[in-house]
Amino acid sequence: MTDRRSLRRRMRQARRALSPRQRQQLAEAVDRRLHRHKLFYASRHIAAYLAVDGEVDATPLMQRAWAMGKILYLPVLLPCGENRLWFAPYRPGDKLVPNRFGILEPARAAHTRVSPHRLDLVLAPLVAFDNQGNRLGMGGGFYDRSFAYLARHRSYRRPRLLGLAYEFQRQPQLDHQPWDVPLAGVATEARISLFDFNTTSKLGRE
């Protein structure tokens, strides 16, 4: 656990060290690499996120999704209760309000939220990842709890969890915890890596 904390600290520092211009260039590179991939353009219901703490900015991909007529969602938290994610539709100009962690989410989420099962693709932030699809997040466990059914029942194929990351966040190997939900793939500015066998066999590796 100490190693995970140390790695999390180092990777967060490296993300924050990027200049705004560097973040913009890298986000645009991720968009150029991913938006033509079948995993993205074949999906209609796509969840993204609003970047914080130096995360890869998903804005270019969100704008791309809107332009392609896709339905875009943002993760939302219930005001109280289980620490799991729901998802609410998000369109340009929709009002956003901070949740209990200060992260913005759609103001009308309580009336429009849907469960993860409704989604085709989830673009997920991360702190680090490895080539086996293991993901190190911020430590809250929200994504792992919300998508635990994917790990328990391998027959569930929706949604695909695709991490957005900088290439320097790639690690040789991460310790796998019993509660960790593996990623189907990761898109960085350098390449798209697919880890899910069924996804790889159907869509190919790029």
Tab-separated table of C-alpha atoms in Angstrom:
chain	number	residue	atom	x	y	z
A	1	MET	CA	0.000	0.000	0.000
A	2	THR	CA	2.906	2.350	0.718
A	3	ASP	CA	4.195	1.798	-2.824
A	4	ARG	CA	0.794	2.723	-4.249
A	5	ARG	CA	0.724	5.898	-2.174
A	6	SER	CA	4.245	6.794	-3.282
A	7	LEU	CA	3.467	6.155	-6.947
A	8	ARG	CA	0.236	8.120	-6.682
A	9	ARG	CA	2.109	11.080	-5.218
A	10	ARG	CA	4.827	11.006	-7.895
A	11	MET	CA	2.427	10.686	-10.798
A	12	ARG	CA	0.186	13.480	-9.515
A	13	GLN	CA	3.210	15.726	-9.161
A	14	ALA	CA	4.280	14.889	-12.721
A	15	ARG	CA	0.804	15.704	-14.065
A	16	ARG	CA	0.671	19.015	-12.262
A	17	ALA	CA	4.142	19.916	-13.535
A	18	LEU	CA	2.856	20.090	-17.116
A	19	SER	CA	2.249	23.601	-18.383
A	20	PRO	CA	-1.227	24.573	-19.639
A	21	ARG	CA	0.146	24.565	-23.183
A	22	GLN	CA	1.595	21.078	-22.760
A	23	ARG	CA	-1.706	19.782	-21.387
A	24	GLN	CA	-3.577	21.250	-24.333
A	25	GLN	CA	-1.183	19.737	-26.868
A	26	LEU	CA	-1.302	16.315	-25.226
A	27	ALA	CA	-5.108	16.374	-24.962
A	28	GLU	CA	-5.353	17.210	-28.659
A	29	ALA	CA	-2.951	14.366	-29.466
A	30	VAL	CA	-5.121	11.903	-27.503
A	31	ASP	CA	-8.175	13.171	-29.378
A	32	ARG	CA	-6.517	12.735	-32.778
A	33	ARG	CA	-5.537	9.190	-31.906
A	34	LEU	CA	-8.839	8.080	-30.383
A	35	HIS	CA	-11.708	9.761	-32.218
A	36	ARG	CA	-11.309	7.596	-35.341
A	37	HIS	CA	-10.957	4.376	-33.375
A	38	LYS	CA	-13.926	1.989	-33.499
A	39	LEU	CA	-14.107	1.927	-29.729
A	40	PHE	CA	-15.036	5.620	-29.824
A	41	TYR	CA	-16.959	6.153	-33.039
A	42	ALA	CA	-19.039	2.972	-32.665
A	43	SER	CA	-20.227	4.091	-29.210
A	44	ARG	CA	-23.308	6.282	-28.862
A	45	HIS	CA	-23.615	6.770	-25.100
A	46	ILE	CA	-20.233	8.025	-23.877
A	47	ALA	CA	-19.256	9.199	-20.395
A	48	ALA	CA	-16.340	11.578	-19.957
A	49	TYR	CA	-15.129	13.764	-17.082
A	50	LEU	CA	-14.010	17.302	-16.304
A	51	ALA	CA	-10.270	17.217	-15.684
A	52	VAL	CA	-8.799	18.219	-12.319
A	53	ASP	CA	-5.359	17.908	-10.740
A	54	GLY	CA	-3.547	17.779	-14.089
A	55	GLU	CA	-5.593	14.920	-15.561
A	56	VAL	CA	-5.781	14.510	-19.327
A	57	ASP	CA	-8.282	17.089	-20.557
A	58	ALA	CA	-11.203	15.234	-22.145
A	59	THR	CA	-12.693	18.439	-23.619
A	60	PRO	CA	-11.510	17.820	-27.216
A	61	LEU	CA	-13.113	14.360	-27.165
A	62	MET	CA	-16.278	15.741	-25.600
A	63	GLN	CA	-16.562	18.337	-28.356
A	64	ARG	CA	-15.930	15.609	-30.898
A	65	ALA	CA	-18.693	13.464	-29.400
A	66	TRP	CA	-21.206	16.311	-29.600
A	67	ALA	CA	-20.238	17.031	-33.209
A	68	MET	CA	-20.782	13.360	-34.064
A	69	GLY	CA	-24.276	13.376	-32.539
A	70	LYS	CA	-23.389	11.184	-29.572
A	71	ILE	CA	-24.982	11.460	-26.123
A	72	LEU	CA	-22.413	12.580	-23.591
A	73	TYR	CA	-22.552	12.046	-19.828
A	74	LEU	CA	-20.600	13.217	-16.791
A	75	PRO	CA	-20.159	11.278	-13.550
A	76	VAL	CA	-22.257	12.468	-10.614
A	77	LEU	CA	-22.382	11.627	-6.908
A	78	LEU	CA	-25.445	11.260	-4.784
A	79	PRO	CA	-25.544	13.867	-2.010
A	80	CYS	CA	-25.399	11.066	0.532
A	81	GLY	CA	-25.350	7.304	0.634
A	82	GLU	CA	-23.098	4.891	-1.236
A	83	ASN	CA	-19.961	6.270	-2.807
A	84	ARG	CA	-20.821	5.123	-6.304
A	85	LEU	CA	-21.028	6.988	-9.566
A	86	TRP	CA	-24.122	7.687	-11.563
A	87	PHE	CA	-24.032	9.530	-14.878
A	88	ALA	CA	-26.032	12.501	-16.125
A	89	PRO	CA	-26.414	13.775	-19.708
A	90	TYR	CA	-24.326	16.856	-20.423
A	91	ARG	CA	-24.730	19.235	-23.364
A	92	PRO	CA	-22.892	22.465	-24.232
A	93	GLY	CA	-24.117	25.282	-22.028
A	94	ASP	CA	-25.697	23.086	-19.342
A	95	LYS	CA	-25.363	24.512	-15.852
A	96	LEU	CA	-22.778	22.850	-13.630
A	97	VAL	CA	-22.599	22.839	-9.832
A	98	PRO	CA	-19.873	21.542	-7.477
A	99	ASN	CA	-20.405	18.244	-5.688
A	100	ARG	CA	-19.184	17.552	-2.155
A	101	PHE	CA	-15.599	17.276	-3.425
A	102	GLY	CA	-15.791	20.531	-5.362
A	103	ILE	CA	-15.937	18.767	-8.746
A	104	LEU	CA	-18.461	20.188	-11.193
A	105	GLU	CA	-21.377	18.068	-12.352
A	106	PRO	CA	-24.681	18.765	-14.186
A	107	ALA	CA	-27.068	20.794	-12.049
A	108	ARG	CA	-30.109	18.674	-12.974
A	109	ALA	CA	-28.362	15.372	-12.291
A	110	ALA	CA	-30.904	14.324	-9.670
A	111	HIS	CA	-33.611	14.289	-12.360
A	112	THR	CA	-31.646	12.923	-15.324
A	113	ARG	CA	-29.030	10.511	-13.940
A	114	VAL	CA	-28.686	6.996	-15.344
A	115	SER	CA	-26.890	3.879	-14.141
A	116	PRO	CA	-23.546	2.737	-15.607
A	117	HIS	CA	-25.339	-0.067	-17.472
A	118	ARG	CA	-26.773	2.494	-19.912
A	119	LEU	CA	-23.368	3.517	-21.223
A	120	ASP	CA	-21.387	2.150	-24.151
A	121	LEU	CA	-18.022	3.720	-23.332
A	122	VAL	CA	-16.549	5.402	-20.256
A	123	LEU	CA	-13.522	7.652	-20.620
A	124	ALA	CA	-11.917	7.354	-17.206
A	125	PRO	CA	-9.192	9.443	-15.590
A	126	LEU	CA	-6.332	7.675	-13.848
A	127	VAL	CA	-3.097	8.240	-11.969
A	128	ALA	CA	-1.160	5.272	-13.371
A	129	PHE	CA	-1.733	2.100	-15.394
A	130	ASP	CA	0.132	-0.945	-16.646
A	131	ASN	CA	0.049	-3.134	-19.742
A	132	GLN	CA	-2.270	-5.655	-18.092
A	133	GLY	CA	-5.069	-3.103	-17.775
A	134	ASN	CA	-4.607	-2.402	-14.079
A	135	ARG	CA	-5.557	1.143	-13.097
A	136	LEU	CA	-4.409	3.248	-10.163
A	137	GLY	CA	-6.921	5.971	-9.373
A	138	MET	CA	-7.056	8.749	-6.819
A	139	GLY	CA	-7.768	6.303	-4.004
A	140	GLY	CA	-11.486	6.888	-3.488
A	141	GLY	CA	-12.563	3.699	-5.247
A	142	PHE	CA	-15.549	5.311	-6.991
A	143	TYR	CA	-14.929	3.757	-10.405
A	144	ASP	CA	-14.125	0.334	-8.936
A	145	ARG	CA	-17.315	0.269	-6.860
A	146	SER	CA	-19.454	1.576	-9.698
A	147	PHE	CA	-18.223	-0.946	-12.264
A	148	ALA	CA	-17.565	-3.920	-9.990
A	149	TYR	CA	-20.180	-5.937	-11.894
A	150	LEU	CA	-17.857	-5.953	-14.931
A	151	ALA	CA	-15.222	-7.817	-12.949
A	152	ARG	CA	-17.687	-10.192	-11.255
A	153	HIS	CA	-19.564	-11.105	-14.425
A	154	ARG	CA	-17.286	-11.214	-17.452
A	155	SER	CA	-20.315	-11.710	-19.722
A	156	TYR	CA	-21.237	-8.039	-19.193
A	157	ARG	CA	-19.685	-6.131	-22.074
A	158	ARG	CA	-21.041	-2.630	-21.348
A	159	PRO	CA	-19.648	-0.206	-20.839
A	160	ARG	CA	-16.059	-0.423	-21.981
A	161	LEU	CA	-13.743	1.358	-19.560
A	162	LEU	CA	-11.097	3.301	-21.451
A	163	GLY	CA	-8.501	5.227	-19.485
A	164	LEU	CA	-7.152	8.558	-20.719
A	165	ALA	CA	-3.545	9.073	-19.687
A	166	TYR	CA	-0.177	10.550	-20.507
A	167	GLU	CA	2.346	8.026	-21.734
A	168	PHE	CA	4.599	8.720	-18.733
A	169	GLN	CA	1.871	7.286	-16.481
A	170	ARG	CA	2.438	3.810	-17.953
A	171	GLN	CA	4.101	1.466	-15.447
A	172	PRO	CA	5.742	-1.950	-15.998
A	173	GLN	CA	3.392	-3.542	-13.477
A	174	LEU	CA	0.928	-2.456	-10.810
A	175	ASP	CA	-0.134	-4.524	-7.837
A	176	HIS	CA	-3.636	-5.821	-8.465
A	177	GLN	CA	-6.109	-5.519	-5.623
A	178	PRO	CA	-9.168	-7.826	-5.382
A	179	TRP	CA	-11.543	-4.888	-5.826
A	180	ASP	CA	-9.772	-3.388	-8.860
A	181	VAL	CA	-11.804	-3.329	-12.076
A	182	PRO	CA	-9.515	-3.736	-15.109
A	183	LEU	CA	-9.580	-1.356	-18.038
A	184	ALA	CA	-10.534	-2.419	-21.547
A	185	GLY	CA	-7.830	-0.090	-22.815
A	186	VAL	CA	-5.917	3.168	-22.409
A	187	ALA	CA	-5.470	6.017	-24.872
A	188	THR	CA	-2.387	8.220	-24.553
A	189	GLU	CA	-0.808	10.778	-26.833
A	190	ALA	CA	1.459	8.023	-28.186
A	191	ARG	CA	-0.827	5.020	-28.731
A	192	ILE	CA	-3.991	3.133	-27.901
A	193	SER	CA	-3.441	-0.014	-25.863
A	194	LEU	CA	-6.253	-2.561	-25.641
A	195	PHE	CA	-6.248	-5.125	-22.844
A	196	ASP	CA	-9.698	-6.686	-23.041
A	197	PHE	CA	-9.526	-9.867	-25.149
A	198	ASN	CA	-12.981	-9.500	-26.663
A	199	THR	CA	-12.390	-5.844	-27.479
A	200	THR	CA	-9.011	-6.608	-29.028
A	201	SER	CA	-10.293	-9.500	-31.141
A	202	LYS	CA	-13.194	-7.479	-32.513
A	203	LEU	CA	-11.548	-4.116	-33.035
A	204	GLY	CA	-7.892	-4.863	-33.519
A	205	ARG	CA	-4.925	-3.243	-31.806
A	206	GLU	CA	-3.648	0.226	-32.724
